[in-house]
CSV table of C-alpha atoms in Angstrom, one decimal:
chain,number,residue,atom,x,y,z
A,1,UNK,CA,-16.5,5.2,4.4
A,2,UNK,CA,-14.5,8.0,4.9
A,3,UNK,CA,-11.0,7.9,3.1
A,4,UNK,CA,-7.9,8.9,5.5
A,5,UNK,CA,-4.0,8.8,4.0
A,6,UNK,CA,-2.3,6.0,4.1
A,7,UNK,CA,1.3,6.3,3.6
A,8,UNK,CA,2.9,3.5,1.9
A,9,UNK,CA,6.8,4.3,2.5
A,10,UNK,CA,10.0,2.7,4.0
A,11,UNK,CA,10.4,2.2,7.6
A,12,UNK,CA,13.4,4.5,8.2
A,13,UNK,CA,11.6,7.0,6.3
A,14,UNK,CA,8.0,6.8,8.7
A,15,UNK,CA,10.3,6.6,11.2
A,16,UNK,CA,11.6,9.7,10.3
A,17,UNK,CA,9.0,11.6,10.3
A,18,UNK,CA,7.0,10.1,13.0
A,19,UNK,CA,9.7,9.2,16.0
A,20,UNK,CA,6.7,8.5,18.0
A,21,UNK,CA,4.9,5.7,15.9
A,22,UNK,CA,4.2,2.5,17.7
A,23,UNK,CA,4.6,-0.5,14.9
A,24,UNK,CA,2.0,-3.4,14.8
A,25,UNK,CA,3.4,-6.6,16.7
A,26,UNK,CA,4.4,-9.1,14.6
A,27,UNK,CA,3.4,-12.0,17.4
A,28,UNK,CA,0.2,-13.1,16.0
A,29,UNK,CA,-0.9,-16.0,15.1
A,30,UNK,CA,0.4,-16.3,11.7
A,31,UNK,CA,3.2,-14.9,11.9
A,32,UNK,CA,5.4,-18.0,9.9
A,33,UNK,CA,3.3,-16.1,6.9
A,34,UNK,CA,4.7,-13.1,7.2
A,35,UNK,CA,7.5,-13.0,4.4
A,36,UNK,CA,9.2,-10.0,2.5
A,37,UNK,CA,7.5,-8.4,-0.1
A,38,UNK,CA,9.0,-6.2,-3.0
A,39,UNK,CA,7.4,-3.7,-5.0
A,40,UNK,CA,7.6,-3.4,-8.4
A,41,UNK,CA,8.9,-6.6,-9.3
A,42,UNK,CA,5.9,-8.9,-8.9
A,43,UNK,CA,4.8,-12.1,-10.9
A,44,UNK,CA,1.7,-12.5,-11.0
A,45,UNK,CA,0.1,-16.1,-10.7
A,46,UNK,CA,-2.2,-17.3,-13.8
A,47,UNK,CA,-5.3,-17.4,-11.7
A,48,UNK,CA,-4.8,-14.4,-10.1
A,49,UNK,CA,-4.4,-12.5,-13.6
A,50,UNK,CA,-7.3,-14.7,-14.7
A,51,UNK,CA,-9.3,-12.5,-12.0
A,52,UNK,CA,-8.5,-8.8,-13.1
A,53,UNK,CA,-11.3,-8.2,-15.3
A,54,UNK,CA,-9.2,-5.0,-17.3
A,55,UNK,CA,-6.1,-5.2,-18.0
A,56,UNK,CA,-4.5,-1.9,-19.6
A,57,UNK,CA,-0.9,-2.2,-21.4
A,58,UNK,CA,-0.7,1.5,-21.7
A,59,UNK,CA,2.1,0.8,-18.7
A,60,UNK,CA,4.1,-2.4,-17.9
A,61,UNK,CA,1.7,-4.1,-15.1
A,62,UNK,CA,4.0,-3.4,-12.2
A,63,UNK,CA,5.1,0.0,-13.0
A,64,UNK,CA,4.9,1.8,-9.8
A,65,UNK,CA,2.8,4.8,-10.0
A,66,UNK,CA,0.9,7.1,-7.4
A,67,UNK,CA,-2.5,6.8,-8.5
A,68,UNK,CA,-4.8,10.4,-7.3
A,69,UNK,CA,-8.4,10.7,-7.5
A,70,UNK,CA,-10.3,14.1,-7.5
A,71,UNK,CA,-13.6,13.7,-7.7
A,72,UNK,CA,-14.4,11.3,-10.4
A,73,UNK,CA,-11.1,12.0,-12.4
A,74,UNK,CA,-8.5,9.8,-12.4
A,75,UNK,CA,-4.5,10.4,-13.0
A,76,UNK,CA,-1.5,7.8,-12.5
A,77,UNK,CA,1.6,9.3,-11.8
A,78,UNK,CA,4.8,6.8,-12.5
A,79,UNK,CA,7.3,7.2,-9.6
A,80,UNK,CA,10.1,7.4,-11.5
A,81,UNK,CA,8.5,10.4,-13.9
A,82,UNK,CA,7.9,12.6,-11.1
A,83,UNK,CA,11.1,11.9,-9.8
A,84,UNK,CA,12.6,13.1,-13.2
A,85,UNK,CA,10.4,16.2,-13.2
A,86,UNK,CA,12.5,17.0,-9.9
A,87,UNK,CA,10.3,15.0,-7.3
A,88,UNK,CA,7.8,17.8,-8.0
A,89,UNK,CA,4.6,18.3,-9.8
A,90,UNK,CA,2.5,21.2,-9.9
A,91,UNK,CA,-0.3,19.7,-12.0
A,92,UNK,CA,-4.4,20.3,-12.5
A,93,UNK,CA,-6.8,17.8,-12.5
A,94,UNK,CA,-10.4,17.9,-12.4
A,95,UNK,CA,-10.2,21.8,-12.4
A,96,UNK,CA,-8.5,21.6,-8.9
A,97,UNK,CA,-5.0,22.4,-9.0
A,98,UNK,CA,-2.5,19.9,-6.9
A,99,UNK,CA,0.8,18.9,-5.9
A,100,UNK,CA,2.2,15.4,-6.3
A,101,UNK,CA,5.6,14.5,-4.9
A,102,UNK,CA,7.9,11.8,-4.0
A,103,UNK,CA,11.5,11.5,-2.3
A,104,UNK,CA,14.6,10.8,-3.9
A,105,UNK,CA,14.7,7.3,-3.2
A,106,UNK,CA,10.9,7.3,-4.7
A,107,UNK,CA,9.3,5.6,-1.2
A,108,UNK,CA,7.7,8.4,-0.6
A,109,UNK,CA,4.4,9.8,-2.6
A,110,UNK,CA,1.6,11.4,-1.7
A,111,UNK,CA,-0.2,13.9,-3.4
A,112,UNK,CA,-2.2,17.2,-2.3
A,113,UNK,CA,-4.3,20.3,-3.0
A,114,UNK,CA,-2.6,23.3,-4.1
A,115,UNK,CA,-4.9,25.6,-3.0
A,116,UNK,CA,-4.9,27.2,0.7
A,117,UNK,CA,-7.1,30.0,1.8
A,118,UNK,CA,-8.0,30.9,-1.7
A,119,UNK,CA,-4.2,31.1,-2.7
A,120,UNK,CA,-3.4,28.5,-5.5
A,121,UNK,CA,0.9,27.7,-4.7
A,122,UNK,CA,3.0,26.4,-6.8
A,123,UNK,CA,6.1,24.1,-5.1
A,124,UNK,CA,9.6,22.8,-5.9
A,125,UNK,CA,12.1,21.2,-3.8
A,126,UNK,CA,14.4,23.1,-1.5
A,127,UNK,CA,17.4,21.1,-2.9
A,128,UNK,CA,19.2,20.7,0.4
A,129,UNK,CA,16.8,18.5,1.9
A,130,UNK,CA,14.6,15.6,0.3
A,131,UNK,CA,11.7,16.1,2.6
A,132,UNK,CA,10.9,19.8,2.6
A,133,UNK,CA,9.3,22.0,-0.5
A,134,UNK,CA,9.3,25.2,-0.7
A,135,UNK,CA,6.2,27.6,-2.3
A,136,UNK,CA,6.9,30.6,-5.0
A,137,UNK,CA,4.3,32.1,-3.7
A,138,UNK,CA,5.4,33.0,-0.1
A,139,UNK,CA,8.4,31.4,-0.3
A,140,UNK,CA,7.1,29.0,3.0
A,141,UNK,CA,9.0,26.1,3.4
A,142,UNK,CA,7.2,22.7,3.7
A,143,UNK,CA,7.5,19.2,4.8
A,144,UNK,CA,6.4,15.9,2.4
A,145,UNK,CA,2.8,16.1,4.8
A,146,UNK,CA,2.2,18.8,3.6
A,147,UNK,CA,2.6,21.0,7.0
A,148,UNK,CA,4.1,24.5,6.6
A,149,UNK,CA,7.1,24.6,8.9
A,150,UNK,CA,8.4,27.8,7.9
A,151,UNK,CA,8.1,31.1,6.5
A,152,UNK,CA,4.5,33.0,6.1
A,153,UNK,CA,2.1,29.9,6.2
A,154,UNK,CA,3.6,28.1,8.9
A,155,UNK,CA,1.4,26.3,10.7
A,156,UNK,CA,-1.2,25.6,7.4
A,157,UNK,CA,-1.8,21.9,6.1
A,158,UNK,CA,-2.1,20.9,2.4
A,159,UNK,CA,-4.9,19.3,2.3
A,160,UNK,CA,-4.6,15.6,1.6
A,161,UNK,CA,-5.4,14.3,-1.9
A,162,UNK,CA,-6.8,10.8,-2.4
A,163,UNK,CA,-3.6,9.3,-3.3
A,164,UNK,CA,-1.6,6.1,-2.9
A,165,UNK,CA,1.1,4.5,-4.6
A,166,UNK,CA,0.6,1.3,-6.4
A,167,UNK,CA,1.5,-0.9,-9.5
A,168,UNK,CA,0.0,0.1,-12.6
A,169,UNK,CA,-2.1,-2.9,-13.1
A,170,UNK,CA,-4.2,-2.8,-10.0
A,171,UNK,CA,-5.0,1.0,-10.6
A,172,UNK,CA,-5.7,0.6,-14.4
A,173,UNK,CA,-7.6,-2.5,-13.2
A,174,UNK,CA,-9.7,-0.4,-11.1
A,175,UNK,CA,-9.7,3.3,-12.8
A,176,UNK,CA,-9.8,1.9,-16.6
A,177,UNK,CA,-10.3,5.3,-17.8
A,178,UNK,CA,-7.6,6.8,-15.9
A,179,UNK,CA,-5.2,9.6,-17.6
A,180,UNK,CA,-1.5,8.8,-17.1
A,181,UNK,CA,0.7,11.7,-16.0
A,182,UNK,CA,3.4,12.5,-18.9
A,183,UNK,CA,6.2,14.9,-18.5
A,184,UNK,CA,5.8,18.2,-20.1
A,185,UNK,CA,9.4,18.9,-21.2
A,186,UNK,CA,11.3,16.1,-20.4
B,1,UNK,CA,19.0,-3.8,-0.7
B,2,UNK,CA,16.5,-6.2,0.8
B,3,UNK,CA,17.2,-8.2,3.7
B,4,UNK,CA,16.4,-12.2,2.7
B,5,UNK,CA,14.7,-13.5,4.9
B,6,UNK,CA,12.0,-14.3,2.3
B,7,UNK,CA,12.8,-18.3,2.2
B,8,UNK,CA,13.0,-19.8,5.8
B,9,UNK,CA,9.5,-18.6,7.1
B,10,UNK,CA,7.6,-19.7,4.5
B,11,UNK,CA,9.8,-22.6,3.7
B,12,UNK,CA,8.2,-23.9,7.0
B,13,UNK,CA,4.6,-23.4,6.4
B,14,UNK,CA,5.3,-24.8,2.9
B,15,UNK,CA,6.6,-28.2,4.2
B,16,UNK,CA,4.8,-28.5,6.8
B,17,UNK,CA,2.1,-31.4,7.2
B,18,UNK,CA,-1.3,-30.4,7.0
B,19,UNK,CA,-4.3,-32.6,8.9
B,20,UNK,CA,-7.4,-32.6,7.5
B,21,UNK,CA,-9.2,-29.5,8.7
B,22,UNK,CA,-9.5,-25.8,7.7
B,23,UNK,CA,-6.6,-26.0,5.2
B,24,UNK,CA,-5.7,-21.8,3.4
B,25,UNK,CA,-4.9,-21.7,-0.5
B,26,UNK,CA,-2.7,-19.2,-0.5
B,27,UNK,CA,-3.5,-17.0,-3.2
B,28,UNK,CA,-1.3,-13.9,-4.7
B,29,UNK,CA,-1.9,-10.4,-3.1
B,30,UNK,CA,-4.2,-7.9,-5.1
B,31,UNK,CA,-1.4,-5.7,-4.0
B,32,UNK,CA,1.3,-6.9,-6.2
B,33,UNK,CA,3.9,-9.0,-4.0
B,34,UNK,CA,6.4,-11.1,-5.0
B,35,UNK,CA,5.1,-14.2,-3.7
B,36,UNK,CA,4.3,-18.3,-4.2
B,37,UNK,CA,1.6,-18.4,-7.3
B,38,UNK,CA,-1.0,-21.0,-6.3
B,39,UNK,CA,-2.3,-23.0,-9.6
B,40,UNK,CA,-5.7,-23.4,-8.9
B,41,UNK,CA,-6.7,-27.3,-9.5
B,42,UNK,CA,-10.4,-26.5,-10.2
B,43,UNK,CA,-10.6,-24.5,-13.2
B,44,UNK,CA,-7.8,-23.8,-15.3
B,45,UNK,CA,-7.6,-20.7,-16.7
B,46,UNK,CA,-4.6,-19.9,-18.4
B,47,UNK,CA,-5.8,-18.9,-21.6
B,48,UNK,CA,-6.9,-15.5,-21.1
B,49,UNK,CA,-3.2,-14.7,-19.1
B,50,UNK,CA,-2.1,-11.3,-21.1
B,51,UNK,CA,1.4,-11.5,-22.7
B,52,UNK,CA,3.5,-9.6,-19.9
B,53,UNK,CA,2.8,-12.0,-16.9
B,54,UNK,CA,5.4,-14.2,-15.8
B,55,UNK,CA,4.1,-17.4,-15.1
B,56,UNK,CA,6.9,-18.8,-13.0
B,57,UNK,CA,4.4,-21.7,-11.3
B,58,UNK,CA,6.5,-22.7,-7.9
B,59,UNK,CA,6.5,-26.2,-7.6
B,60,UNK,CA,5.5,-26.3,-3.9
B,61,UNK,CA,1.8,-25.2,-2.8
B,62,UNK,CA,1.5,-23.4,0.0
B,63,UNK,CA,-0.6,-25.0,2.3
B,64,UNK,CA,-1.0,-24.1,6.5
B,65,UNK,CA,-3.6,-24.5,8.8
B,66,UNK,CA,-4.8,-21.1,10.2
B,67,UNK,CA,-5.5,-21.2,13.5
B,68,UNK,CA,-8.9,-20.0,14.9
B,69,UNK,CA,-9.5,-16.6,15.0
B,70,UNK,CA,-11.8,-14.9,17.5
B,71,UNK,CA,-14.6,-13.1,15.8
B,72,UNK,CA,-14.5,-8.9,15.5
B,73,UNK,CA,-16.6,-8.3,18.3
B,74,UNK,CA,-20.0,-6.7,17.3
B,75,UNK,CA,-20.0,-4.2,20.8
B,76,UNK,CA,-21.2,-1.0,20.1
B,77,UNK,CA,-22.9,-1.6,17.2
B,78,UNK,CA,-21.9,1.4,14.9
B,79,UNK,CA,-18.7,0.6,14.0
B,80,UNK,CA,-18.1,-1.9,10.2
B,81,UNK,CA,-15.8,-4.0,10.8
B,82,UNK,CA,-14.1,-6.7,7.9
B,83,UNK,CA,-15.3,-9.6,8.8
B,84,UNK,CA,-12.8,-13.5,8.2
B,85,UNK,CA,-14.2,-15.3,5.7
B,86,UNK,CA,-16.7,-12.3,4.4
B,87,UNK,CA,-13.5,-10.7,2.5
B,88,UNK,CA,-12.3,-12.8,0.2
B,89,UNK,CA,-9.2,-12.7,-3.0
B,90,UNK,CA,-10.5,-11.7,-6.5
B,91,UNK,CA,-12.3,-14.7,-7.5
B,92,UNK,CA,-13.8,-15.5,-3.9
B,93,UNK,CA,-12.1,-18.7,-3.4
B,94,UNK,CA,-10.1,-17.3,-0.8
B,95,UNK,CA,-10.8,-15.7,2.2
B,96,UNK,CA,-8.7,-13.0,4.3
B,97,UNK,CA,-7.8,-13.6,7.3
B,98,UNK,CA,-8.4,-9.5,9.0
B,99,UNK,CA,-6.4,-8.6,11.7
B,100,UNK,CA,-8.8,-7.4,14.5
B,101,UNK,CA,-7.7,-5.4,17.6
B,102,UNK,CA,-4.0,-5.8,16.6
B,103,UNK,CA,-1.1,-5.0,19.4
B,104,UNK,CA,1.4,-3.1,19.0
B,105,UNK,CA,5.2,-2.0,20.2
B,106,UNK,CA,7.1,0.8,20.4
B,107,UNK,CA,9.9,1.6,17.3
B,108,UNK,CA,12.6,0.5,19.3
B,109,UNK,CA,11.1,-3.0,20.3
B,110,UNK,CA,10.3,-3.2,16.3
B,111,UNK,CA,13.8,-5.9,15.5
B,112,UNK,CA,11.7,-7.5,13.1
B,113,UNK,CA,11.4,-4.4,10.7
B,114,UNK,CA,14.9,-3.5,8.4
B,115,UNK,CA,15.4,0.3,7.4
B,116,UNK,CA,14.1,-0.8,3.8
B,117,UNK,CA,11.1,-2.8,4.8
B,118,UNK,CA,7.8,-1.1,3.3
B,119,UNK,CA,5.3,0.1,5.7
B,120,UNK,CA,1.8,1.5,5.5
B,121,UNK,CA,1.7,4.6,7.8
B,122,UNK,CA,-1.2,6.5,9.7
B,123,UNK,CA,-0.5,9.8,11.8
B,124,UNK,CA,-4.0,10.7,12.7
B,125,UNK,CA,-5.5,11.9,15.7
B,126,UNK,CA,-1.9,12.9,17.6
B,127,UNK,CA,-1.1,9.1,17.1
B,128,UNK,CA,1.0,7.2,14.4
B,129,UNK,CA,1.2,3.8,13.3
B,130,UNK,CA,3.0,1.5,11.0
B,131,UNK,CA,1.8,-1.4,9.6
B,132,UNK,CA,4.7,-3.3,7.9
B,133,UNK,CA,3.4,-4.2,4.6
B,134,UNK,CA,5.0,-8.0,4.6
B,135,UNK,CA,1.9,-8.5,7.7
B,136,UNK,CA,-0.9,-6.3,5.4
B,137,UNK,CA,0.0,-8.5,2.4
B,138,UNK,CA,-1.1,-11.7,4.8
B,139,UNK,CA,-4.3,-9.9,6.3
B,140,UNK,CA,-5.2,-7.3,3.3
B,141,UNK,CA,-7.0,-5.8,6.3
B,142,UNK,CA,-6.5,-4.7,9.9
B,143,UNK,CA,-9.8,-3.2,12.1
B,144,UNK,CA,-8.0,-1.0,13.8
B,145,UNK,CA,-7.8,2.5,15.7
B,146,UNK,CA,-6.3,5.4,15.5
B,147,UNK,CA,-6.0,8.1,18.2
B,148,UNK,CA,-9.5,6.7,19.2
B,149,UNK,CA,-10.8,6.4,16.2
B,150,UNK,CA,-12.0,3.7,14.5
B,151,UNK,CA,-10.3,2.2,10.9
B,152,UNK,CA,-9.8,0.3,8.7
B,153,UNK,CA,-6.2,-0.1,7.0
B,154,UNK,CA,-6.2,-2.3,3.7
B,155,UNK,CA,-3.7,-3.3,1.3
């Protein structure tokens, strides 16, 4: 099957960027089992744990990271070091050259290709406001979907990079040979 | 920062008495939540835990009937759909319970949802929607569409 972004990110925030977005009804059948979940902070029951076949201790289990797939190469990127790299990381992996961000309040990540009609960009934030990047390049200015909505490219999309966020021990579970993201010059 | 609303709802399903019928282990999400751990009565298996896990064991065990759910349909014939009882937690013990043909409502009508609350999001197609993350954790799947298309969106 076909892989399509999925954004895993706050409501005021989807909200935000989609005003139109319809919201899936919570009158269903079960709905006495829907209860609040919280990322990050998870305990994890002793048969469940008994189930995940690899477990890597290179991270604490529920480390949130966005974890990006290019081809066949595998890269988790903790939340909280790309938000101290600036909420911006102009990175390479598997010879493709891409982009992985996330918000100030880190409920936001998503990672894409830095390439765009044979022009490799490189992005930081604009400063003023957490949801647009801007490209040294052209100077365009861009929002966290990677749509141009200013500037030269306007109009262009990044394209999307496999990428979700998760905790550390799914992804390592799945990925064991995944590289971990580490900043440069911290 | 997060609204707690956590207890009562499942409180209810917790206490509630159970008939002899199609009874649902709840098992911990493959996604990470903070939820009831189930101690599995069958085969004990706490010997291989890794150091870091918590093992807080609750002392209740969630137990519900699930009412009946009305099989995908198989119409049209191209399309995969994740079918109950075919999708299953890690070990298999468990099945999902996938949300097929779900409804939906416009932001405004959303109460249920806080400014905080995590949501999986789509914008596909000219359409968007969010799937609030405390219903994914319950179904792991919804067969879905967006802007015509068909999907699947898993947690």
């Amino acid at each position: 099957m076909e892989l399509l972004p999925l954004q895993l990110t706050s409501w005021e925030k989807w909200l935000e960027l989609h005003p139109d977005t319809l919201v899936l009804s919570n009158d269903t059948p079960y709905q006495e089992w829907y209860t609040n979940i919280s990322l990050g902070s998870s305990s994890l029951g002793p048969e469940f744990v008994a189930s995940i076949v690899y477990w890597d201790t290179r991270l604490t289990h529920n480390r949130l990271v966005l974890g990006v797939t290019v081809d066949q190469a595998f890269r988790a990127y903790p939340l909280d070091r790309v938000a101290a790299s600036g909420g911006v990381v102009n990175d390479i992996l598997a010879d493709r050259p891409v982009v992985v961000v996330v918000d100030d309040q880190s409920v936001f990540s998503i990672a894409f290709s830095r390439e765009i009609n044979g022009q490799v960009l490189n992005f930081e934030r604009t400063g003023a406001d957490s949801l647009q990047l801007v490209d040294k390049e052209t100077g365009s200015i861009w929002n966290l979907e990677g749509l141009a909505i200013d500037g030269p490219l306007e109009g262009e999309s990044l394209s999307f990079v496999t990428s979700f966020i998760t905790e550390w021990y799914g992804w390592s579970a799945y990925h064991p040979e995944t590289e971990i993201y580490a900043i440069a010059n911290p | 920062m997060r609204r707690s609303r956590n207890s009562p709802a499942i409180e209810i399903a917790l206490n509630r008495a159970v008939p002899l019928g199609l009874l649902f282990m709840l098992a911990l999400s493959s996604c990470g939540a903070n939820l009831p751990q189930v101690p599995n009565q069958e085969q004990p298996s706490p010997q291989e835990m890794p150091d870091q896990v918590p093992s807080d064991i609750p002392q209740k065990k969630p137990i519900v009937e699930i009412p009946s759910l009305t099989p995908p349909s198989e119409q049209g014939g191209i399309n995969t759909s994740f079918i109950r009882d075919k999708v299953t937690e890690g070990n298999g013990n468990w099945p999902f319970v996938p949300l097929d043909n779900p409804e939906f409502v416009t932001a405004d009508q959303a109460t249920y949802i806080g400014a905080l609350d995590l949501v999986l999001g789509v914008s596909l197609y000219g359409e968007s929607k969010a799937y609030p993350i405390n219903m994914m954790w319950f179904h792991h799947v919804a067969n879905d569409t967006i802007g015509g298309h068909p999907i699947a969106v898993t947690y």
